[in-house]
PDB file of C-alpha atoms in Angstrom:
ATOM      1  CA  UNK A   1      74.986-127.419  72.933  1.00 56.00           C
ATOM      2  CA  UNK A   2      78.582-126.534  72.101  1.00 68.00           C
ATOM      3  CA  UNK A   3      80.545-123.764  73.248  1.00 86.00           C
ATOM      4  CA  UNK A   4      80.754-120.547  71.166  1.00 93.00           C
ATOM      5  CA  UNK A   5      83.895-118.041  72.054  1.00 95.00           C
ATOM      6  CA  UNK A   6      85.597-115.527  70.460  1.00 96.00           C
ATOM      7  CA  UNK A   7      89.435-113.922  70.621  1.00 96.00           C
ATOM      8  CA  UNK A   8      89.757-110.461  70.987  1.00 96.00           C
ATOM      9  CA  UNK A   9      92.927-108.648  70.691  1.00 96.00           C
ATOM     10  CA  UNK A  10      93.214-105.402  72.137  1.00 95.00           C
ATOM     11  CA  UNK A  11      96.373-103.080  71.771  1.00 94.00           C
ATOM     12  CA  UNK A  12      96.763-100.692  74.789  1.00 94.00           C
ATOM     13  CA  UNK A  13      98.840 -97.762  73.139  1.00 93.00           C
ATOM     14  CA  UNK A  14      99.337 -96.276  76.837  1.00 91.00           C
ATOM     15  CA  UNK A  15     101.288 -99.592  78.303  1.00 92.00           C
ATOM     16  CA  UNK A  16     102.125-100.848  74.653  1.00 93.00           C
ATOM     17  CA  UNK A  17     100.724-104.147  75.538  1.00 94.00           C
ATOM     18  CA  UNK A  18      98.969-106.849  73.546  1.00 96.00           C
ATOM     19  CA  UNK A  19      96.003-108.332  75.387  1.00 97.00           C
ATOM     20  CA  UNK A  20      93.849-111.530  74.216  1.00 97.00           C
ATOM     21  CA  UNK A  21      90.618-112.399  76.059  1.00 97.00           C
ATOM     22  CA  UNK A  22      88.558-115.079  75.314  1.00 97.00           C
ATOM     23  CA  UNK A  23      84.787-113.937  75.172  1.00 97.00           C
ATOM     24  CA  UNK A  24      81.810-116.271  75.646  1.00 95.00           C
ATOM     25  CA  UNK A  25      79.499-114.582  72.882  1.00 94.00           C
ATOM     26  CA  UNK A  26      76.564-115.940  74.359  1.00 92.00           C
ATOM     27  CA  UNK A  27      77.239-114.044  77.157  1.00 93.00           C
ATOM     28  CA  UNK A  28      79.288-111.662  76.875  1.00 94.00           C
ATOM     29  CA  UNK A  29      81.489-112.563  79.681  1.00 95.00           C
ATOM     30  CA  UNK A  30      85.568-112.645  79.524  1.00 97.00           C
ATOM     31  CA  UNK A  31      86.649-116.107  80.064  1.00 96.00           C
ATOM     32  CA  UNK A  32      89.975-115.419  80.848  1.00 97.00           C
ATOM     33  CA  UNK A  33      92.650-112.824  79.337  1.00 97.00           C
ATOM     34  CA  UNK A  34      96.384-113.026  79.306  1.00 97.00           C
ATOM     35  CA  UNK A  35      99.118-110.029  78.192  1.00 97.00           C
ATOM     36  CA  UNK A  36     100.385-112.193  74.730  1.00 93.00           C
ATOM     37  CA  UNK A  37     104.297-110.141  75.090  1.00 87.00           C
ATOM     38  CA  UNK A  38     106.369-109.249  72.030  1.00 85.00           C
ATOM     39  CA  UNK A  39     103.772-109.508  69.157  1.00 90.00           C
ATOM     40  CA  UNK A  40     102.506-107.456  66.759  1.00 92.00           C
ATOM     41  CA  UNK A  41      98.918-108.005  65.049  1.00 94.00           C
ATOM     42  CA  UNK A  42      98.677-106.719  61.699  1.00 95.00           C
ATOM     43  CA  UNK A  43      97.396-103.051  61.649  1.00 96.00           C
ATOM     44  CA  UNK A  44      93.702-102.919  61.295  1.00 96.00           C
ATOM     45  CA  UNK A  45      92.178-100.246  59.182  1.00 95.00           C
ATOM     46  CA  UNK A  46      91.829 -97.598  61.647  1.00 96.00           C
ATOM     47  CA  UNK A  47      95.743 -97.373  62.434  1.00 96.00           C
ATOM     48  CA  UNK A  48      96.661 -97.818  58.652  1.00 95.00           C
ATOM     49  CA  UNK A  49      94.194 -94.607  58.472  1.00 95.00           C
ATOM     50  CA  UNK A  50      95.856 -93.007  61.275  1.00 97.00           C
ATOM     51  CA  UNK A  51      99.863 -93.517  60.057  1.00 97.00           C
ATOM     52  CA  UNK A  52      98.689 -92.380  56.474  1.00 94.00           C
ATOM     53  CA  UNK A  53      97.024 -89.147  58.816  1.00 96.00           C
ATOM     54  CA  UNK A  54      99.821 -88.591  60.738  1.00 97.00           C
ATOM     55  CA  UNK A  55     102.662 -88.736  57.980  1.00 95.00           C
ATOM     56  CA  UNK A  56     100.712 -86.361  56.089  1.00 94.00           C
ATOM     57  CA  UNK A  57      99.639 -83.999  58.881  1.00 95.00           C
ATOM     58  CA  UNK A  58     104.039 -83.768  59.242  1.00 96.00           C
ATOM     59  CA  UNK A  59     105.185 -80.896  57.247  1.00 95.00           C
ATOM     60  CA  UNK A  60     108.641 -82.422  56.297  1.00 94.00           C
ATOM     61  CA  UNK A  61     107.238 -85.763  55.579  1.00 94.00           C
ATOM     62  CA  UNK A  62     104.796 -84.488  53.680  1.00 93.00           C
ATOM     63  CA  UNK A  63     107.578 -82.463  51.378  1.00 93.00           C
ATOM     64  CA  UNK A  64     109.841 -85.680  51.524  1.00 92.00           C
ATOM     65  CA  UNK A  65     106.923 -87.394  49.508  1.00 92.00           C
ATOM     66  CA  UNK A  66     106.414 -84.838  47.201  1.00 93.00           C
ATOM     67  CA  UNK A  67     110.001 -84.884  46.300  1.00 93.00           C
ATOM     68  CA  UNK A  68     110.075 -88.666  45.966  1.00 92.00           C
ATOM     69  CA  UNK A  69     106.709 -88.892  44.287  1.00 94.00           C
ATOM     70  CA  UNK A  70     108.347 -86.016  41.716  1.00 94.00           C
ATOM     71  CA  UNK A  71     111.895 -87.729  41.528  1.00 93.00           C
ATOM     72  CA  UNK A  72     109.774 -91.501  40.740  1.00 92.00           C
ATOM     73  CA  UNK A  73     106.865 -89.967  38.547  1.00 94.00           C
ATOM     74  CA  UNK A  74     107.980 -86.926  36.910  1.00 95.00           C
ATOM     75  CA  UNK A  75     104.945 -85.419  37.830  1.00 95.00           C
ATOM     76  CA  UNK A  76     103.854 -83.235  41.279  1.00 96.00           C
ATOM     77  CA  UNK A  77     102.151 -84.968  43.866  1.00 95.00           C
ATOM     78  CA  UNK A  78      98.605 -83.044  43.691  1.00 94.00           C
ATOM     79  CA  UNK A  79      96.509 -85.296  45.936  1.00 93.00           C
ATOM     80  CA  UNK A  80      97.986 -88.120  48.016  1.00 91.00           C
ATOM     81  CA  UNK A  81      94.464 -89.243  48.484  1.00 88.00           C
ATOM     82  CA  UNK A  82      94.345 -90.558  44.416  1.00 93.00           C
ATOM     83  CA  UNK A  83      97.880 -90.140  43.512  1.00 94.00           C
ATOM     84  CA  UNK A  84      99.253 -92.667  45.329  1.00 93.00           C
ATOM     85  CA  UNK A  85      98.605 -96.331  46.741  1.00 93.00           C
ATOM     86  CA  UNK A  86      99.257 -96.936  50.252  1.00 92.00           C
ATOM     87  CA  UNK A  87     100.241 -99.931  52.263  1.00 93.00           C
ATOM     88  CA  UNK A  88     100.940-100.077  55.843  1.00 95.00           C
ATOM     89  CA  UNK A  89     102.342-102.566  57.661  1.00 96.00           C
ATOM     90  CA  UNK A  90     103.615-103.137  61.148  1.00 96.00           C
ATOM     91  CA  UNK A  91     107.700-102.039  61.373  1.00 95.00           C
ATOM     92  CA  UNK A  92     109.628-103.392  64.211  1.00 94.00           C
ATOM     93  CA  UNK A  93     113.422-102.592  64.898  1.00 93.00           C
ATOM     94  CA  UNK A  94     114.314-105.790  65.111  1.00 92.00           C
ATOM     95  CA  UNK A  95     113.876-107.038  61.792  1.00 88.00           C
ATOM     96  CA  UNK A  96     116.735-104.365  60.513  1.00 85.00           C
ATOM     97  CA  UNK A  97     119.913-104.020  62.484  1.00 86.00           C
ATOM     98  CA  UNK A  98     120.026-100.490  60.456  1.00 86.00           C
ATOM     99  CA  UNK A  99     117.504 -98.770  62.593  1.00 89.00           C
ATOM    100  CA  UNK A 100     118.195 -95.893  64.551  1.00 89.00           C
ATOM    101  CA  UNK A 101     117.051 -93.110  66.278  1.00 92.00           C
ATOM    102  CA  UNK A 102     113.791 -92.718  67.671  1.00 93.00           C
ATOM    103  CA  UNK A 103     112.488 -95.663  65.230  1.00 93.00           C
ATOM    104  CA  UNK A 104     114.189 -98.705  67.407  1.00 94.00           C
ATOM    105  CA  UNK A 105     111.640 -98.212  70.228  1.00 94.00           C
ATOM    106  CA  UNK A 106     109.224 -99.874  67.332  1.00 94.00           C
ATOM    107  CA  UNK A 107     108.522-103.081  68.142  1.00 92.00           C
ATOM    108  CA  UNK A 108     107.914-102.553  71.642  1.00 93.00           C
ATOM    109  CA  UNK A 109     105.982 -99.552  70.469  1.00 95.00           C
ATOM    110  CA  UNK A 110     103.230-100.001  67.664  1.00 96.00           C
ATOM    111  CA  UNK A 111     104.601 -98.803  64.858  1.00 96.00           C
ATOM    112  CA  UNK A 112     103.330 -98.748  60.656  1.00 96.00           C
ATOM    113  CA  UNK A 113     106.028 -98.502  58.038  1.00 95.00           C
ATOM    114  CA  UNK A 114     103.970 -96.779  54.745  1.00 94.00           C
ATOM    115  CA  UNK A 115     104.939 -98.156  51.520  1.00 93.00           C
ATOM    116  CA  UNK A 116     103.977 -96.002  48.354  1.00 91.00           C
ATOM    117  CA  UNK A 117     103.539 -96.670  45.236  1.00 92.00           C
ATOM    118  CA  UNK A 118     102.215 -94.298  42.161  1.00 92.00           C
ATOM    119  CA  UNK A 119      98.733 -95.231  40.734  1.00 92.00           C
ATOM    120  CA  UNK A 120     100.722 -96.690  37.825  1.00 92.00           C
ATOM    121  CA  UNK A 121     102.873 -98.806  40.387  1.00 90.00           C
ATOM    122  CA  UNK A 122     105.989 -96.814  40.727  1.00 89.00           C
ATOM    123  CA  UNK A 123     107.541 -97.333  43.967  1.00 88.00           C
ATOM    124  CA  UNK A 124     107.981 -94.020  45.603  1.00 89.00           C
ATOM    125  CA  UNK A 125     111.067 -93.993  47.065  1.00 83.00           C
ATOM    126  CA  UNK A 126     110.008 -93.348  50.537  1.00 85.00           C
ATOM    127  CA  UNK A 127     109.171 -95.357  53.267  1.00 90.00           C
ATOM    128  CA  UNK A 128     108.353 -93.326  56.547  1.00 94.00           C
ATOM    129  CA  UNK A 129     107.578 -94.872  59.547  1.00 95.00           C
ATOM    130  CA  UNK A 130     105.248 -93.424  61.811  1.00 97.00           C
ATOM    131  CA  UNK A 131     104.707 -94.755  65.925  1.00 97.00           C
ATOM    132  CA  UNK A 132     101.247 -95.146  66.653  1.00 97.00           C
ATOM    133  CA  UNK A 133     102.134 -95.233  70.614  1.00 96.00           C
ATOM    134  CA  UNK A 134     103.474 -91.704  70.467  1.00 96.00           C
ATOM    135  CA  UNK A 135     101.534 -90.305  67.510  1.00 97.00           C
ATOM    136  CA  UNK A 136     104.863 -88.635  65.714  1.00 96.00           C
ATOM    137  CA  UNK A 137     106.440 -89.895  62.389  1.00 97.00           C
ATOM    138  CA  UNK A 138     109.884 -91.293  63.501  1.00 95.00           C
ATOM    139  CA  UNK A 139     111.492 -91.499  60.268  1.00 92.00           C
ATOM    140  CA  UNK A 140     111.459 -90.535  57.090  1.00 87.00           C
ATOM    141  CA  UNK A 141     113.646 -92.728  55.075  1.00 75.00           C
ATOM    142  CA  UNK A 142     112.580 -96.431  56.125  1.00 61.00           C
ATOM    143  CA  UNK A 143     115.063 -97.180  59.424  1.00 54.00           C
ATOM    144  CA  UNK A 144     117.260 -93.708  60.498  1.00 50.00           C
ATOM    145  CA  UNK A 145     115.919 -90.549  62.187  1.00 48.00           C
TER     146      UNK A 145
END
């Protein structure tokens, strides 16, 4: 009878640590588990839900979209819910040497950058990126605070 295990990632937002444990599904038990340092998972639903959440529960993000979405449309942003398309995807500071501010601490932080497009795919010229670890939106133009 062979073997059957499973990987399962887990993301600690308080230590902003990776962990990977190898299950035994027949069992339940944790075969073994080791901290995997300096990686990044792609965001599963429930974070991309979160970043979209959090950039639109911040008052000047929010109003930085509405411009952008006005300036790239011509039209008023009425509903971010159906007016636009949303795609997170895991930032880190490392991949541009541009970053600053409060946005470098991303990669060793979890962090979601939120590309936007129109329903009739028009980039809206705004790319805020929001840290999961902390909960705040740590910039609103794609790398500076």
């Amino acid at each position: 009878v062979g073997l059957r295990r499973a990987g399962v990632y887990v993301y600690s937002y308080d230590a902003d640590v990776l962990t990977l444990s190898v299950v035994d599904v027949v069992t339940g038990e944790v075969v073994r588990s080791r901290v995997v340092p300096d990686t990044q998972l792609p965001l599963i639903p429930e974070e991309s839900q979160r970043a979209m959440d959090l950039a639109l529960g911040d008052t000047a993000t929010r109003q930085a979209l509405a411009t952008a979405y006005r300036q790239s449309t011509g039209r008023d942003l009425a509903d971010p819910a159906t007016d636009l398309e949303v795609q997170p995807i895991i930032f880190r500071a490392d991949a541009n040497p541009a970053t600053r501010g409060a946005a470098t601490a991303c990669g060793r932080h979890r962090c979601a950058q939120l590309l936007a497009e129109s329903t009739d795919d028009l980039l809206v010229d705004l790319l805020p990126i929001v840290d999961l670890s902390t909960g705040r939106v740590v910039s609103r133009t794609g790398f500076f605070s």
